[in-house]
Amino acid sequence: MGLATRLTLALGGGHVTLPGAGRIAVFGPRAGADLSALPRDRVQVITTLRPDFDYFSAQGFDRATAPSGRYAAALVCMPRARALAQAMVAQAAACTDGPVIIDGDKTDGIESMLRALRAHARATPGAPLSKAHGKLFILAPGADLSDWQPEGPRTIEGGFITAPGSFSADGIDPGSRALADTLPATLGARVIDLGAGWGYLSARALSRDSIEHLDLVEADHDALDCARTNITDARAHFHWADATAWRPDTPANTVIMNPPFHTGRNADPGIGRAFIAAAAMMLKPAGALWLVANRHLPYETTLAQHFKRVEEAAGDSRFKILHASHPSRQRR
């Protein structure tokens, strides 16, 4: 509601004046965001996250995973990751001839973004409108933020390619490494990696010759593109999809996953619970789920609701490796 409130006040009070014609790019709005203050027929929503892409598709908006051509104005909805936020603002400034509107809640880092732009030698942010626990301000046309543009995919340990702003972009996630080290020698012929990211778990799993088919399911378009580069094995199949809604054509022997547990800056175990419920629907009657989670996350109850057998296979003070098998028939 914060974005809708601030945007409505800004447009209605003259704080922001949109050009009378031309496309308006909206970078990174999350599912549920209210964009009704903008002229829908001129808006193009730009997002790499499949659930958000699908939400705005259902709302009737034009969508894209990357900007194309020039825009008369732009709105940047602040993401959680600072590097990604700077990249989005720089991208918006580079393709927009008119004002770039930047909006975010305080918990999104909007105040640090405003400070960073004020300190930048080639950017002129306007006075902010503060409302509903956040801020909205305009970046004047002509800002040169080329130094904020990401250099592109980076190469990390093991030769893996990662995308700026994606999960574990700077290195292999310790939890994922722990899970990969714990997985048994036999996973079955068909395996699914839910929330596959840039493909680390799948790459490790595919060292097993017994795997015939592995589905990588990932909602982040950029991360999945990296996975396609990192994994050239013909047994791998890539799906840009919401892991909680996607279903395989054939039930799997094993699901592996390191589920996300944040919405914005807030911990949300409900995401992991949804991953667990989805995994149970994807497995054969004797199938197994292997997942890693931070020690404090309360997934055992949900696992017990969806699987007949649940155990902690390994762990330390930071992580736990959970193994569940035989999804409950009443849940299928």
Protein backbone atom coordinates (compact mmCIF):
# COMPACT_ATOMS: atom_id res chain seq x y z
CA MET A 1 0.00 0.00 0.00
CA GLY A 2 2.95 2.35 0.55
CA LEU A 3 3.80 2.64 -3.14
CA ALA A 4 0.17 3.31 -4.13
CA THR A 5 -0.23 5.97 -1.43
CA ARG A 6 2.99 7.79 -2.28
CA LEU A 7 2.48 7.58 -6.03
CA THR A 8 -1.10 8.86 -5.84
CA LEU A 9 -0.07 11.78 -3.62
CA ALA A 10 2.93 12.61 -5.80
CA LEU A 11 0.94 12.67 -9.03
CA GLY A 12 -2.10 14.39 -7.57
CA GLY A 13 -0.11 17.02 -5.70
CA GLY A 14 2.21 17.99 -8.50
CA HIS A 15 5.28 16.44 -6.90
CA VAL A 16 5.63 14.32 -10.05
CA THR A 17 4.52 15.30 -13.55
CA LEU A 18 4.42 12.55 -16.13
CA PRO A 19 5.02 13.32 -19.83
CA GLY A 20 1.81 13.44 -21.80
CA ALA A 21 2.83 10.64 -24.13
CA GLY A 22 5.31 7.80 -24.37
CA ARG A 23 5.94 4.55 -22.56
CA ILE A 24 6.48 4.34 -18.81
CA ALA A 25 8.84 1.63 -17.56
CA VAL A 26 8.15 0.21 -14.11
CA PHE A 27 11.18 -1.67 -12.81
CA GLY A 28 10.80 -4.45 -10.26
CA PRO A 29 7.26 -4.11 -8.84
CA ARG A 30 6.30 -7.03 -6.63
CA ALA A 31 3.12 -9.03 -6.99
CA GLY A 32 0.27 -7.16 -5.34
CA ALA A 33 1.74 -3.70 -5.99
CA ASP A 34 -0.94 -1.19 -6.97
CA LEU A 35 0.03 0.68 -10.15
CA SER A 36 -3.44 2.09 -10.80
CA ALA A 37 -2.17 5.67 -10.45
CA LEU A 38 -0.29 5.21 -13.74
CA PRO A 39 -1.89 5.09 -17.23
CA ARG A 40 -2.03 1.34 -17.77
CA ASP A 41 -1.95 1.51 -21.55
CA ARG A 42 1.45 3.23 -21.42
CA VAL A 43 3.08 1.08 -18.71
CA GLN A 44 5.55 -1.71 -19.32
CA VAL A 45 6.39 -3.76 -16.23
CA ILE A 46 10.00 -4.95 -16.26
CA THR A 47 10.76 -7.84 -13.93
CA THR A 48 12.85 -11.00 -13.98
CA LEU A 49 10.81 -12.73 -11.25
CA ARG A 50 8.23 -15.13 -12.62
CA PRO A 51 5.55 -14.76 -9.90
CA ASP A 52 5.62 -10.97 -10.35
CA PHE A 53 5.66 -11.33 -14.15
CA ASP A 54 2.60 -13.58 -13.99
CA TYR A 55 0.77 -11.30 -11.55
CA PHE A 56 1.04 -8.24 -13.78
CA SER A 57 0.23 -10.33 -16.82
CA ALA A 58 -3.05 -11.27 -15.14
CA GLN A 59 -3.62 -7.57 -14.42
CA GLY A 60 -3.37 -6.81 -18.13
CA PHE A 61 -0.04 -4.98 -18.13
CA ASP A 62 2.58 -5.19 -20.85
CA ARG A 63 5.58 -7.08 -19.41
CA ALA A 64 9.22 -7.68 -20.25
CA THR A 65 12.28 -9.15 -18.56
CA ALA A 66 14.51 -6.30 -19.75
CA PRO A 67 13.97 -2.78 -21.09
CA SER A 68 13.89 -2.19 -24.83
CA GLY A 69 14.11 1.15 -26.61
CA ARG A 70 13.43 4.49 -24.95
CA TYR A 71 10.89 5.44 -22.28
CA ALA A 72 9.26 8.76 -21.50
CA ALA A 73 9.39 8.10 -17.75
CA ALA A 74 10.29 5.33 -15.36
CA LEU A 75 9.42 4.11 -11.89
CA VAL A 76 11.93 2.05 -9.92
CA CYS A 77 10.51 -0.04 -7.07
CA MET A 78 13.41 -0.57 -4.70
CA PRO A 79 14.55 -4.19 -4.29
CA ARG A 80 16.18 -5.54 -1.18
CA ALA A 81 19.74 -6.02 -2.51
CA ARG A 82 21.72 -2.79 -2.67
CA ALA A 83 23.77 -3.78 -5.73
CA LEU A 84 20.61 -4.74 -7.59
CA ALA A 85 18.90 -1.49 -6.57
CA GLN A 86 21.78 0.59 -7.91
CA ALA A 87 21.82 -1.42 -11.12
CA MET A 88 18.08 -0.91 -11.62
CA VAL A 89 18.32 2.85 -11.05
CA ALA A 90 21.26 3.08 -13.45
CA GLN A 91 19.41 1.04 -16.05
CA ALA A 92 16.31 3.21 -15.72
CA ALA A 93 18.34 6.42 -16.05
CA ALA A 94 20.08 5.12 -19.15
CA CYS A 95 16.90 4.31 -21.09
CA THR A 96 14.57 7.11 -19.92
CA ASP A 97 14.26 10.55 -21.50
CA GLY A 98 12.09 12.01 -18.74
CA PRO A 99 11.87 11.69 -14.97
CA VAL A 100 12.91 8.54 -13.12
CA ILE A 101 10.73 8.04 -10.05
CA ILE A 102 12.34 6.04 -7.24
CA ASP A 103 10.13 4.59 -4.51
CA GLY A 104 10.68 2.35 -1.54
CA ASP A 105 9.89 1.65 2.06
CA LYS A 106 12.45 2.50 4.73
CA THR A 107 13.15 -1.20 5.13
CA ASP A 108 14.02 -1.37 1.43
CA GLY A 109 16.94 1.00 1.86
CA ILE A 110 15.29 4.01 0.20
CA GLU A 111 17.06 6.48 2.51
CA SER A 112 20.51 5.08 1.74
CA MET A 113 19.66 5.23 -1.97
CA LEU A 114 18.73 8.91 -1.64
CA ARG A 115 22.01 9.63 0.19
CA ALA A 116 24.01 7.76 -2.45
CA LEU A 117 22.41 9.74 -5.28
CA ARG A 118 22.94 13.04 -3.50
CA ALA A 119 26.62 12.16 -3.16
CA HIS A 120 26.92 11.14 -6.81
CA ALA A 121 28.63 13.71 -9.02
CA ARG A 122 26.39 13.10 -12.05
CA ALA A 123 22.94 12.73 -10.48
CA THR A 124 20.40 15.24 -9.17
CA PRO A 125 17.67 13.72 -6.99
CA GLY A 126 14.72 15.91 -6.07
CA ALA A 127 13.22 16.50 -2.65
CA PRO A 128 11.58 13.35 -1.29
CA LEU A 129 7.93 12.83 -0.51
CA SER A 130 7.78 10.93 2.79
CA LYS A 131 4.64 8.92 3.49
CA ALA A 132 3.50 5.49 4.64
CA HIS A 133 6.86 4.47 6.11
CA GLY A 134 8.77 5.19 2.92
CA LYS A 135 9.89 7.80 0.42
CA LEU A 136 9.44 8.71 -3.21
CA PHE A 137 11.65 11.09 -5.15
CA ILE A 138 12.56 11.98 -8.72
CA LEU A 139 15.90 11.63 -10.44
CA ALA A 140 16.20 14.44 -12.97
CA PRO A 141 16.70 13.50 -16.64
CA GLY A 142 20.28 13.25 -17.85
CA ALA A 143 21.76 11.48 -14.84
CA ASP A 144 24.85 9.48 -15.75
CA LEU A 145 25.04 6.46 -13.47
CA SER A 146 27.14 4.32 -15.76
CA ASP A 147 29.46 3.54 -12.85
CA TRP A 148 26.51 1.83 -11.15
CA GLN A 149 25.85 -0.46 -14.07
CA PRO A 150 26.91 -4.02 -13.24
CA GLU A 151 29.78 -5.39 -15.25
CA GLY A 152 27.63 -8.38 -16.07
CA PRO A 153 27.82 -11.97 -14.91
CA ARG A 154 30.77 -12.76 -12.67
CA THR A 155 32.83 -15.93 -12.32
CA ILE A 156 33.19 -17.37 -8.83
CA GLU A 157 34.77 -20.44 -7.23
CA GLY A 158 34.47 -23.53 -9.38
CA GLY A 159 34.11 -21.47 -12.55
CA PHE A 160 30.40 -20.87 -11.96
CA ILE A 161 28.77 -17.81 -13.54
CA THR A 162 26.42 -15.75 -11.33
CA ALA A 163 24.17 -12.74 -11.91
CA PRO A 164 24.43 -9.55 -9.82
CA GLY A 165 21.68 -9.40 -7.20
CA SER A 166 20.85 -13.10 -7.35
CA PHE A 167 21.15 -15.40 -4.35
CA SER A 168 24.79 -16.26 -3.49
CA ALA A 169 26.09 -14.18 -6.38
CA ASP A 170 29.41 -13.61 -4.61
CA GLY A 171 30.19 -17.24 -3.87
CA ILE A 172 28.83 -20.70 -3.21
CA ASP A 173 26.27 -20.62 -0.41
CA PRO A 174 27.55 -22.61 2.61
CA GLY A 175 24.15 -24.20 3.15
CA SER A 176 23.94 -25.38 -0.45
CA ARG A 177 27.47 -26.75 -0.23
CA ALA A 178 26.55 -28.63 2.97
CA LEU A 179 23.48 -30.13 1.31
CA ALA A 180 25.43 -31.15 -1.80
CA ASP A 181 28.06 -32.82 0.41
CA THR A 182 25.33 -34.75 2.26
CA LEU A 183 23.26 -36.02 -0.66
CA PRO A 184 23.38 -39.81 -1.06
CA ALA A 185 25.12 -41.51 -3.94
CA THR A 186 21.75 -42.59 -5.37
CA LEU A 187 19.02 -40.04 -6.02
CA GLY A 188 17.01 -41.95 -8.60
CA ALA A 189 16.49 -41.44 -12.30
CA ARG A 190 14.41 -38.27 -12.07
CA VAL A 191 15.42 -35.35 -9.87
CA ILE A 192 14.00 -31.85 -9.37
CA ASP A 193 15.96 -28.86 -8.04
CA LEU A 194 13.38 -26.40 -6.66
CA GLY A 195 14.61 -22.83 -6.53
CA ALA A 196 17.67 -23.89 -8.50
CA GLY A 197 19.27 -20.45 -8.69
CA TRP A 198 22.37 -20.43 -10.87
CA GLY A 199 22.60 -24.21 -10.71
CA TYR A 200 25.07 -25.19 -7.99
CA LEU A 201 23.03 -28.03 -6.46
CA SER A 202 22.09 -29.38 -9.87
CA ALA A 203 25.69 -29.31 -11.04
CA ARG A 204 26.73 -31.32 -8.00
CA ALA A 205 23.81 -33.75 -8.36
CA LEU A 206 24.57 -34.41 -12.02
CA SER A 207 27.88 -36.03 -11.09
CA ARG A 208 25.70 -39.14 -10.60
CA ASP A 209 25.45 -41.17 -13.78
CA SER A 210 22.22 -42.77 -12.53
CA ILE A 211 20.29 -39.53 -13.04
CA GLU A 212 18.46 -39.56 -16.36
CA HIS A 213 16.47 -36.32 -16.10
CA LEU A 214 16.93 -33.28 -13.85
CA ASP A 215 14.53 -30.30 -13.80
CA LEU A 216 15.85 -26.94 -12.62
CA VAL A 217 12.95 -24.75 -11.50
CA GLU A 218 13.81 -21.12 -10.80
CA ALA A 219 11.74 -17.92 -10.61
CA ASP A 220 14.64 -15.51 -11.28
CA HIS A 221 15.13 -15.20 -15.04
CA ASP A 222 18.71 -13.91 -14.73
CA ALA A 223 19.75 -16.65 -12.33
CA LEU A 224 18.27 -19.30 -14.62
CA ASP A 225 20.20 -17.87 -17.57
CA CYS A 226 23.36 -18.36 -15.52
CA ALA A 227 22.31 -21.93 -14.77
CA ARG A 228 22.00 -22.60 -18.49
CA THR A 229 25.60 -21.44 -18.88
CA ASN A 230 26.86 -23.37 -15.87
CA ILE A 231 25.17 -26.65 -16.82
CA THR A 232 25.46 -27.96 -20.35
CA ASP A 233 24.55 -31.54 -19.47
CA ALA A 234 21.80 -32.78 -21.80
CA ARG A 235 19.99 -34.34 -18.83
CA ALA A 236 19.25 -30.87 -17.42
CA HIS A 237 15.97 -29.14 -18.26
CA PHE A 238 15.35 -25.51 -17.33
CA HIS A 239 12.05 -23.96 -16.24
CA TRP A 240 11.44 -20.26 -15.54
CA ALA A 241 8.59 -20.79 -13.10
CA ASP A 242 7.23 -20.27 -9.62
CA ALA A 243 8.52 -23.31 -7.74
CA THR A 244 5.37 -23.48 -5.61
CA ALA A 245 3.09 -23.73 -8.65
CA TRP A 246 5.15 -25.69 -11.20
CA ARG A 247 4.48 -29.43 -11.65
CA PRO A 248 6.51 -32.05 -13.56
CA ASP A 249 5.07 -34.17 -16.35
CA THR A 250 6.33 -37.28 -14.54
CA PRO A 251 6.67 -37.63 -10.75
CA ALA A 252 10.24 -37.51 -9.49
CA ASN A 253 12.32 -39.81 -7.35
CA THR A 254 13.97 -36.94 -5.48
CA VAL A 255 13.54 -33.21 -4.90
CA ILE A 256 16.51 -31.17 -3.66
CA MET A 257 16.26 -27.57 -2.50
CA ASN A 258 17.62 -24.66 -0.51
CA PRO A 259 14.36 -22.71 -0.26
CA PRO A 260 14.35 -18.92 0.14
CA PHE A 261 13.05 -17.57 3.41
CA HIS A 262 12.84 -13.81 2.96
CA THR A 263 10.17 -11.46 1.66
CA GLY A 264 11.93 -8.14 1.25
CA ARG A 265 14.02 -7.76 4.39
CA ASN A 266 11.73 -9.84 6.58
CA ALA A 267 12.18 -13.54 7.34
CA ASP A 268 9.18 -15.49 6.07
CA PRO A 269 9.26 -19.25 6.77
CA GLY A 270 5.99 -19.50 4.87
CA ILE A 271 7.94 -19.53 1.61
CA GLY A 272 9.87 -22.61 2.65
CA ARG A 273 6.66 -24.27 3.84
CA ALA A 274 5.13 -23.66 0.41
CA PHE A 275 8.20 -25.21 -1.23
CA ILE A 276 7.82 -28.29 0.99
CA ALA A 277 4.13 -28.67 0.14
CA ALA A 278 4.90 -28.31 -3.56
CA ALA A 279 7.72 -30.86 -3.38
CA ALA A 280 5.38 -33.44 -1.85
CA MET A 281 3.09 -33.07 -4.88
CA MET A 282 5.96 -33.67 -7.31
CA LEU A 283 7.25 -36.95 -5.91
CA LYS A 284 6.55 -40.61 -6.49
CA PRO A 285 4.92 -42.48 -3.56
CA ALA A 286 8.35 -43.58 -2.30
CA GLY A 287 10.07 -40.35 -3.28
CA ALA A 288 12.39 -38.28 -1.10
CA LEU A 289 13.00 -34.64 -0.33
CA TRP A 290 16.41 -33.30 0.70
CA LEU A 291 16.61 -29.71 1.89
CA VAL A 292 18.91 -27.39 3.79
CA ALA A 293 17.62 -24.69 6.13
CA ASN A 294 18.97 -22.29 8.68
CA ARG A 295 18.90 -23.89 12.09
CA HIS A 296 16.15 -21.60 13.45
CA LEU A 297 13.61 -22.19 10.68
CA PRO A 298 10.67 -24.35 11.89
CA TYR A 299 10.15 -26.69 8.95
CA GLU A 300 9.86 -30.02 10.79
CA THR A 301 6.13 -29.66 11.52
CA THR A 302 5.35 -28.90 7.89
CA LEU A 303 7.49 -31.82 6.75
CA ALA A 304 5.62 -34.14 9.10
CA GLN A 305 2.32 -32.95 7.63
CA HIS A 306 3.39 -33.86 4.10
CA PHE A 307 5.73 -36.84 4.55
CA LYS A 308 5.56 -40.10 6.50
CA ARG A 309 9.23 -40.11 7.45
CA VAL A 310 11.29 -37.10 8.51
CA GLU A 311 14.80 -36.95 9.92
CA GLU A 312 17.71 -34.57 10.34
CA ALA A 313 20.45 -36.17 8.26
CA ALA A 314 23.24 -33.73 9.12
CA GLY A 315 23.83 -30.25 10.44
CA ASP A 316 25.78 -27.84 12.59
CA SER A 317 25.07 -24.71 14.62
CA ARG A 318 24.09 -22.78 11.45
CA PHE A 319 22.34 -25.29 9.17
CA LYS A 320 20.32 -28.47 9.27
CA ILE A 321 20.00 -30.98 6.43
CA LEU A 322 16.50 -32.46 6.48
CA HIS A 323 15.48 -35.67 4.73
CA ALA A 324 11.82 -36.54 4.23
CA SER A 325 10.38 -39.48 2.31
CA HIS A 326 7.10 -41.12 1.29
CA PRO A 327 4.79 -38.12 0.73
CA SER A 328 1.49 -38.59 2.51
CA ARG A 329 -1.15 -39.99 0.17
CA GLN A 330 -3.89 -37.71 1.47
CA ARG A 331 -1.80 -34.72 0.32
CA ARG A 332 -1.47 -35.93 -3.25
